[in-house]
GROMACS .gro file of N, CA and C in nm:
model
  384
    1UNK      N    1   0.085  -0.116   0.000
    1UNK     CA    2   0.000   0.000   0.000
    1UNK      C    3   0.091   0.124   0.000
    2UNK      N    4   0.064   0.213  -0.094
    2UNK     CA    5   0.149   0.331  -0.110
    2UNK      C    6   0.086   0.458  -0.052
    3UNK      N    7  -0.046   0.461  -0.041
    3UNK     CA    8  -0.115   0.583   0.003
    3UNK      C    9  -0.255   0.546   0.050
    4UNK      N   10  -0.306   0.622   0.148
    4UNK     CA   11  -0.443   0.604   0.198
    4UNK      C   12  -0.515   0.738   0.193
    5UNK      N   13  -0.642   0.732   0.163
    5UNK     CA   14  -0.726   0.851   0.170
    5UNK      C   15  -0.824   0.834   0.285
    6UNK      N   16  -0.823   0.929   0.377
    6UNK     CA   17  -0.911   0.927   0.494
    6UNK      C   18  -1.023   1.029   0.469
    7UNK      N   19  -1.146   0.981   0.465
    7UNK     CA   20  -1.262   1.069   0.451
    7UNK      C   21  -1.316   1.097   0.591
    8UNK      N   22  -1.323   1.224   0.627
    8UNK     CA   23  -1.365   1.261   0.762
    8UNK      C   24  -1.474   1.367   0.753
    9UNK      N   25  -1.555   1.379   0.855
    9UNK     CA   26  -1.663   1.477   0.861
    9UNK      C   27  -1.604   1.612   0.902
   10UNK      N   28  -1.595   1.704   0.809
   10UNK     CA   29  -1.535   1.835   0.834
   10UNK      C   30  -1.621   1.923   0.924
   11UNK      N   31  -1.746   1.882   0.952
   11UNK     CA   32  -1.834   1.957   1.041
   11UNK      C   33  -1.830   1.906   1.185
   12UNK      N   34  -1.756   1.799   1.208
   12UNK     CA   35  -1.749   1.736   1.340
   12UNK      C   36  -1.621   1.779   1.412
   13UNK      N   37  -1.632   1.844   1.528
   13UNK     CA   38  -1.511   1.887   1.600
   13UNK      C   39  -1.416   1.772   1.633
   14UNK      N   40  -1.467   1.657   1.671
   14UNK     CA   41  -1.382   1.543   1.702
   14UNK      C   42  -1.309   1.496   1.576
   15UNK      N   43  -1.379   1.488   1.465
   15UNK     CA   44  -1.317   1.444   1.339
   15UNK      C   45  -1.208   1.540   1.295
   16UNK      N   46  -1.234   1.668   1.307
   16UNK     CA   47  -1.134   1.769   1.270
   16UNK      C   48  -1.013   1.761   1.362
   17UNK      N   49  -1.038   1.741   1.492
   17UNK     CA   50  -0.927   1.725   1.587
   17UNK      C   51  -0.841   1.603   1.548
   18UNK      N   52  -0.905   1.492   1.518
   18UNK     CA   53  -0.832   1.372   1.481
   18UNK      C   54  -0.759   1.390   1.348
   19UNK      N   55  -0.816   1.466   1.257
   19UNK     CA   56  -0.747   1.498   1.131
   19UNK      C   57  -0.616   1.569   1.161
   20UNK      N   58  -0.621   1.671   1.247
   20UNK     CA   59  -0.500   1.745   1.282
   20UNK      C   60  -0.399   1.655   1.353
   21UNK      N   61  -0.447   1.567   1.438
   21UNK     CA   62  -0.359   1.474   1.508
   21UNK      C   63  -0.288   1.383   1.407
   22UNK      N   64  -0.364   1.329   1.312
   22UNK     CA   65  -0.304   1.242   1.210
   22UNK      C   66  -0.197   1.316   1.130
   23UNK      N   67  -0.222   1.441   1.098
   23UNK     CA   68  -0.126   1.519   1.020
   23UNK      C   69   0.004   1.546   1.096
   24UNK      N   70  -0.003   1.549   1.228
   24UNK     CA   71   0.117   1.574   1.310
   24UNK      C   72   0.203   1.450   1.330
   25UNK      N   73   0.151   1.333   1.297
   25UNK     CA   74   0.222   1.207   1.319
   25UNK      C   75   0.316   1.179   1.202
   26UNK      N   76   0.424   1.107   1.231
   26UNK     CA   77   0.514   1.063   1.125
   26UNK      C   78   0.446   0.947   1.052
   27UNK      N   79   0.428   0.964   0.922
   27UNK     CA   80   0.353   0.869   0.842
   27UNK      C   81   0.446   0.776   0.765
   28UNK      N   82   0.425   0.647   0.780
   28UNK     CA   83   0.496   0.549   0.698
   28UNK      C   84   0.426   0.533   0.563
   29UNK      N   85   0.297   0.550   0.565
   29UNK     CA   86   0.216   0.550   0.444
   29UNK      C   87   0.146   0.686   0.441
   30UNK      N   88   0.166   0.764   0.335
   30UNK     CA   89   0.105   0.897   0.330
   30UNK      C   90  -0.048   0.890   0.340
   31UNK      N   91  -0.102   0.984   0.417
   31UNK     CA   92  -0.246   0.996   0.436
   31UNK      C   93  -0.295   1.122   0.366
   32UNK      N   94  -0.393   1.107   0.279
   32UNK     CA   95  -0.463   1.222   0.222
   32UNK      C   96  -0.591   1.236   0.302
   33UNK      N   97  -0.610   1.350   0.364
   33UNK     CA   98  -0.730   1.372   0.445
   33UNK      C   99  -0.825   1.462   0.366
   34UNK      N  100  -0.940   1.407   0.333
   34UNK     CA  101  -1.036   1.472   0.244
   34UNK      C  102  -1.171   1.477   0.315
   35UNK      N  103  -1.237   1.595   0.315
   35UNK     CA  104  -1.370   1.601   0.376
   35UNK      C  105  -1.467   1.503   0.309
   36UNK      N  106  -1.539   1.430   0.389
   36UNK     CA  107  -1.638   1.335   0.339
   36UNK      C  108  -1.746   1.409   0.261
   37UNK      N  109  -1.792   1.347   0.154
   37UNK     CA  110  -1.901   1.397   0.070
   37UNK      C  111  -1.868   1.529   0.000
   38UNK      N  112  -1.741   1.569   0.002
   38UNK     CA  113  -1.700   1.692  -0.065
   38UNK      C  114  -1.689   1.668  -0.215
   39UNK      N  115  -1.674   1.776  -0.290
   39UNK     CA  116  -1.655   1.763  -0.435
   39UNK      C  117  -1.530   1.681  -0.464
   40UNK      N  118  -1.425   1.700  -0.383
   40UNK     CA  119  -1.301   1.624  -0.403
   40UNK      C  120  -1.324   1.475  -0.376
   41UNK      N  121  -1.397   1.443  -0.271
   41UNK     CA  122  -1.427   1.303  -0.241
   41UNK      C  123  -1.509   1.240  -0.354
   42UNK      N  124  -1.605   1.313  -0.404
   42UNK     CA  125  -1.689   1.262  -0.514
   42UNK      C  126  -1.606   1.241  -0.642
   43UNK      N  127  -1.513   1.334  -0.666
   43UNK     CA  128  -1.429   1.323  -0.785
   43UNK      C  129  -1.339   1.199  -0.776
   44UNK      N  130  -1.279   1.179  -0.657
   44UNK     CA  131  -1.188   1.066  -0.640
   44UNK      C  132  -1.259   0.932  -0.637
   45UNK      N  133  -1.378   0.929  -0.577
   45UNK     CA  134  -1.448   0.802  -0.554
   45UNK      C  135  -1.595   0.813  -0.598
   46UNK      N  136  -1.619   0.820  -0.727
   46UNK     CA  137  -1.757   0.842  -0.775
   46UNK      C  138  -1.854   0.730  -0.740
   47UNK      N  139  -1.806   0.608  -0.719
   47UNK     CA  140  -1.895   0.496  -0.692
   47UNK      C  141  -1.920   0.471  -0.544
   48UNK      N  142  -1.859   0.551  -0.458
   48UNK     CA  143  -1.871   0.532  -0.313
   48UNK      C  144  -2.004   0.586  -0.262
   49UNK      N  145  -2.060   0.524  -0.159
   49UNK     CA  146  -2.180   0.575  -0.091
   49UNK      C  147  -2.135   0.690  -0.001
   50UNK      N  148  -2.145   0.812  -0.050
   50UNK     CA  149  -2.093   0.927   0.023
   50UNK      C  150  -2.176   0.961   0.147
   51UNK      N  151  -2.301   0.922   0.150
   51UNK     CA  152  -2.381   0.942   0.271
   51UNK      C  153  -2.325   0.864   0.388
   52UNK      N  154  -2.280   0.742   0.363
   52UNK     CA  155  -2.226   0.661   0.472
   52UNK      C  156  -2.094   0.716   0.522
   53UNK      N  157  -2.019   0.788   0.437
   53UNK     CA  158  -1.890   0.843   0.481
   53UNK      C  159  -1.907   0.957   0.579
   54UNK      N  160  -2.025   1.016   0.585
   54UNK     CA  161  -2.053   1.119   0.686
   54UNK      C  162  -2.090   1.057   0.820
   55UNK      N  163  -2.133   0.932   0.819
   55UNK     CA  164  -2.174   0.865   0.942
   55UNK      C  165  -2.061   0.789   1.010
   56UNK      N  166  -1.964   0.743   0.933
   56UNK     CA  167  -1.852   0.669   0.993
   56UNK      C  168  -1.726   0.694   0.912
   57UNK      N  169  -1.615   0.694   0.984
   57UNK     CA  170  -1.487   0.715   0.917
   57UNK      C  171  -1.470   0.609   0.808
   58UNK      N  172  -1.420   0.656   0.695
   58UNK     CA  173  -1.397   0.567   0.581
   58UNK      C  174  -1.257   0.595   0.529
   59UNK      N  175  -1.180   0.489   0.507
   59UNK     CA  176  -1.045   0.501   0.453
   59UNK      C  177  -1.039   0.417   0.327
   60UNK      N  178  -0.980   0.475   0.222
   60UNK     CA  179  -0.969   0.405   0.095
   60UNK      C  180  -0.821   0.387   0.061
   61UNK      N  181  -0.785   0.263   0.030
   61UNK     CA  182  -0.648   0.233  -0.010
   61UNK      C  183  -0.626   0.265  -0.157
   62UNK      N  184  -0.501   0.271  -0.197
   62UNK     CA  185  -0.468   0.309  -0.333
   62UNK      C  186  -0.506   0.203  -0.437
   63UNK      N  187  -0.549   0.087  -0.393
   63UNK     CA  188  -0.597  -0.016  -0.486
   63UNK      C  189  -0.748  -0.035  -0.475
   64UNK      N  190  -0.814   0.062  -0.413
   64UNK     CA  191  -0.960   0.057  -0.402
   64UNK      C  192  -1.014  -0.010  -0.278
   65UNK      N  193  -0.927  -0.055  -0.185
   65UNK     CA  194  -0.975  -0.117  -0.063
   65UNK      C  195  -1.053  -0.013   0.018
   66UNK      N  196  -1.164  -0.053   0.076
   66UNK     CA  197  -1.246   0.037   0.157
   66UNK      C  198  -1.251  -0.018   0.299
   67UNK      N  199  -1.210   0.066   0.394
   67UNK     CA  200  -1.212   0.031   0.537
   67UNK      C  201  -1.310   0.124   0.606
   68UNK      N  202  -1.392   0.069   0.694
   68UNK     CA  203  -1.489   0.150   0.769
   68UNK      C  204  -1.479   0.117   0.917
   69UNK      N  205  -1.525   0.211   0.996
   69UNK     CA  206  -1.538   0.190   1.140
   69UNK      C  207  -1.405   0.149   1.202
   70UNK      N  208  -1.404   0.042   1.283
   70UNK     CA  209  -1.282   0.003   1.355
   70UNK      C  210  -1.169  -0.031   1.259
   71UNK      N  211  -1.199  -0.096   1.147
   71UNK     CA  212  -1.095  -0.130   1.049
   71UNK      C  213  -1.031  -0.003   0.993
   72UNK      N  214  -1.110   0.103   0.977
   72UNK     CA  215  -1.055   0.229   0.926
   72UNK      C  216  -0.958   0.290   1.027
   73UNK      N  217  -0.993   0.286   1.155
   73UNK     CA  218  -0.902   0.339   1.257
   73UNK      C  219  -0.775   0.257   1.265
   74UNK      N  220  -0.789   0.126   1.254
   74UNK     CA  221  -0.671   0.040   1.261
   74UNK      C  222  -0.577   0.068   1.144
   75UNK      N  223  -0.631   0.083   1.025
   75UNK     CA  224  -0.545   0.108   0.910
   75UNK      C  225  -0.480   0.247   0.919
   76UNK      N  226  -0.549   0.344   0.978
   76UNK     CA  227  -0.487   0.475   1.002
   76UNK      C  228  -0.369   0.463   1.097
   77UNK      N  229  -0.387   0.388   1.205
   77UNK     CA  230  -0.277   0.367   1.299
   77UNK      C  231  -0.162   0.290   1.234
   78UNK      N  232  -0.196   0.195   1.150
   78UNK     CA  233  -0.096   0.116   1.080
   78UNK      C  234  -0.008   0.205   0.991
   79UNK      N  235  -0.065   0.313   0.939
   79UNK     CA  236   0.009   0.404   0.851
   79UNK      C  237   0.107   0.492   0.928
   80UNK      N  238   0.096   0.495   1.061
   80UNK     CA  239   0.178   0.585   1.142
   80UNK      C  240   0.295   0.509   1.205
   81UNK      N  241   0.411   0.572   1.200
   81UNK     CA  242   0.534   0.508   1.249
   81UNK      C  243   0.522   0.464   1.394
   82UNK      N  244   0.475   0.551   1.480
   82UNK     CA  245   0.475   0.521   1.623
   82UNK      C  246   0.359   0.432   1.666
   83UNK      N  247   0.263   0.412   1.579
   83UNK     CA  248   0.142   0.339   1.618
   83UNK      C  249   0.122   0.208   1.541
   84UNK      N  250   0.213   0.176   1.450
   84UNK     CA  251   0.197   0.053   1.372
   84UNK      C  252   0.191  -0.071   1.461
   85UNK      N  253   0.279  -0.085   1.562
   85UNK     CA  254   0.267  -0.204   1.649
   85UNK      C  255   0.131  -0.214   1.717
   86UNK      N  256   0.076  -0.101   1.758
   86UNK     CA  257  -0.057  -0.101   1.821
   86UNK      C  258  -0.163  -0.145   1.719
   87UNK      N  259  -0.149  -0.101   1.597
   87UNK     CA  260  -0.245  -0.139   1.492
   87UNK      C  261  -0.241  -0.290   1.469
   88UNK      N  262  -0.121  -0.345   1.467
   88UNK     CA  263  -0.110  -0.491   1.451
   88UNK      C  264  -0.182  -0.563   1.564
   89UNK      N  265  -0.163  -0.516   1.687
   89UNK     CA  266  -0.228  -0.580   1.802
   89UNK      C  267  -0.380  -0.562   1.794
   90UNK      N  268  -0.426  -0.441   1.758
   90UNK     CA  269  -0.570  -0.418   1.750
   90UNK      C  270  -0.638  -0.504   1.644
   91UNK      N  271  -0.562  -0.550   1.546
   91UNK     CA  272  -0.621  -0.634   1.442
   91UNK      C  273  -0.626  -0.782   1.480
   92UNK      N  274  -0.570  -0.817   1.596
   92UNK     CA  275  -0.574  -0.956   1.642
   92UNK      C  276  -0.705  -0.983   1.715
   93UNK      N  277  -0.739  -1.110   1.734
   93UNK     CA  278  -0.861  -1.141   1.811
   93UNK      C  279  -0.859  -1.079   1.951
   94UNK      N  280  -0.742  -1.069   2.013
   94UNK     CA  281  -0.734  -1.009   2.147
   94UNK      C  282  -0.757  -0.858   2.142
   95UNK      N  283  -0.714  -0.793   2.037
   95UNK     CA  284  -0.723  -0.648   2.028
   95UNK      C  285  -0.851  -0.595   1.967
   96UNK      N  286  -0.919  -0.676   1.887
   96UNK     CA  287  -1.039  -0.629   1.817
   96UNK      C  288  -1.148  -0.575   1.908
   97UNK      N  289  -1.174  -0.635   2.024
   97UNK     CA  290  -1.275  -0.576   2.113
   97UNK      C  291  -1.237  -0.434   2.158
   98UNK      N  292  -1.109  -0.408   2.179
   98UNK     CA  293  -1.065  -0.275   2.219
   98UNK      C  294  -1.087  -0.175   2.106
   99UNK      N  295  -1.060  -0.217   1.983
   99UNK     CA  296  -1.082  -0.130   1.868
   99UNK      C  297  -1.230  -0.095   1.856
  100UNK      N  298  -1.317  -0.195   1.871
  100UNK     CA  299  -1.462  -0.171   1.862
  100UNK      C  300  -1.509  -0.076   1.971
  101UNK      N  301  -1.461  -0.095   2.093
  101UNK     CA  302  -1.501  -0.008   2.205
  101UNK      C  303  -1.454   0.135   2.180
  102UNK      N  304  -1.334   0.152   2.129
  102UNK     CA  305  -1.282   0.286   2.101
  102UNK      C  306  -1.369   0.356   1.996
  103UNK      N  307  -1.407   0.284   1.893
  103UNK     CA  308  -1.492   0.343   1.788
  103UNK      C  309  -1.630   0.377   1.844
  104UNK      N  310  -1.686   0.288   1.925
  104UNK     CA  311  -1.817   0.317   1.986
  104UNK      C  312  -1.809   0.438   2.080
  105UNK      N  313  -1.702   0.448   2.157
  105UNK     CA  314  -1.685   0.562   2.247
  105UNK      C  315  -1.672   0.692   2.167
  106UNK      N  316  -1.597   0.689   2.059
  106UNK     CA  317  -1.582   0.808   1.975
  106UNK      C  318  -1.717   0.847   1.915
  107UNK      N  319  -1.794   0.749   1.871
  107UNK     CA  320  -1.925   0.778   1.812
  107UNK      C  321  -2.018   0.840   1.916
  108UNK      N  322  -2.014   0.788   2.038
  108UNK     CA  323  -2.099   0.842   2.144
  108UNK      C  324  -2.056   0.985   2.178
  109UNK      N  325  -1.926   1.008   2.188
  109UNK     CA  326  -1.873   1.142   2.215
  109UNK      C  327  -1.918   1.237   2.105
  110UNK      N  328  -1.906   1.192   1.981
  110UNK     CA  329  -1.946   1.275   1.867
  110UNK      C  330  -2.095   1.308   1.874
  111UNK      N  331  -2.174   1.210   1.910
  111UNK     CA  332  -2.319   1.229   1.920
  111UNK      C  333  -2.354   1.339   2.020
  112UNK      N  334  -2.280   1.343   2.132
  112UNK     CA  335  -2.310   1.440   2.236
  112UNK      C  336  -2.248   1.577   2.212
  113UNK      N  337  -2.142   1.585   2.133
  113UNK     CA  338  -2.071   1.712   2.118
  113UNK      C  339  -2.091   1.780   1.984
  114UNK      N  340  -2.125   1.706   1.882
  114UNK     CA  341  -2.142   1.767   1.749
  114UNK      C  342  -2.276   1.839   1.743
  115UNK      N  343  -2.278   1.947   1.668
  115UNK     CA  344  -2.402   2.021   1.648
  115UNK      C  345  -2.499   1.934   1.569
  116UNK      N  346  -2.629   1.951   1.593
  116UNK     CA  347  -2.726   1.873   1.517
  116UNK      C  348  -2.712   1.902   1.367
  117UNK      N  349  -2.738   1.802   1.287
  117UNK     CA  350  -2.722   1.817   1.142
  117UNK      C  351  -2.818   1.918   1.081
  118UNK      N  352  -2.944   1.911   1.119
  118UNK     CA  353  -3.047   1.999   1.064
  118UNK      C  354  -3.037   2.007   0.913
  119UNK      N  355  -3.020   1.893   0.848
  119UNK     CA  356  -3.017   1.886   0.703
  119UNK      C  357  -2.881   1.906   0.640
  120UNK      N  358  -2.784   1.965   0.710
  120UNK     CA  359  -2.655   1.992   0.646
  120UNK      C  360  -2.566   1.869   0.638
  121UNK      N  361  -2.600   1.762   0.707
  121UNK     CA  362  -2.521   1.640   0.699
  121UNK      C  363  -2.564   1.554   0.582
  122UNK      N  364  -2.674   1.590   0.519
  122UNK     CA  365  -2.716   1.513   0.403
  122UNK      C  366  -2.618   1.535   0.290
  123UNK      N  367  -2.598   1.434   0.212
  123UNK     CA  368  -2.507   1.445   0.099
  123UNK      C  369  -2.577   1.523  -0.012
  124UNK      N  370  -2.515   1.633  -0.056
  124UNK     CA  371  -2.578   1.708  -0.164
  124UNK      C  372  -2.577   1.627  -0.293
  125UNK      N  373  -2.674   1.654  -0.377
  125UNK     CA  374  -2.680   1.585  -0.505
  125UNK      C  375  -2.559   1.624  -0.589
  126UNK      N  376  -2.506   1.531  -0.666
  126UNK     CA  377  -2.392   1.566  -0.750
  126UNK      C  378  -2.430   1.674  -0.851
  127UNK      N  379  -2.336   1.765  -0.880
  127UNK     CA  380  -2.369   1.870  -0.977
  127UNK      C  381  -2.392   1.811  -1.115
  128UNK      N  382  -2.474   1.882  -1.191
  128UNK     CA  383  -2.487   1.839  -1.329
  128UNK      C  384  -2.621   1.799  -1.365
   0.00000   0.00000   0.00000
């Protein structure tokens, strides 16, 4: 794998914070961080369900692999020099429950801290 694209919710304070954190880490595999459901995301991945990318973190590999939820977080950690060993452990049967709990905790935190969507979280229709 040569590159990963991380689709994140640019309207979510937690997602934006994690985006900045990822950018500060030493990357073994370059990460492109692109707002979910943006024009750029649509251009890069026209066949992707962009509505789902606003609901959960989605990471796309350079060969079209799609990772969601806990698998997306694990692959992000795997791309980082200091966190690759942790990613390997989280992908084992012993570590997978911890990865799931972390994703559920982040989702709950996001639910309580993010502003209500009020229609703005809906994916806009593609232009044209």
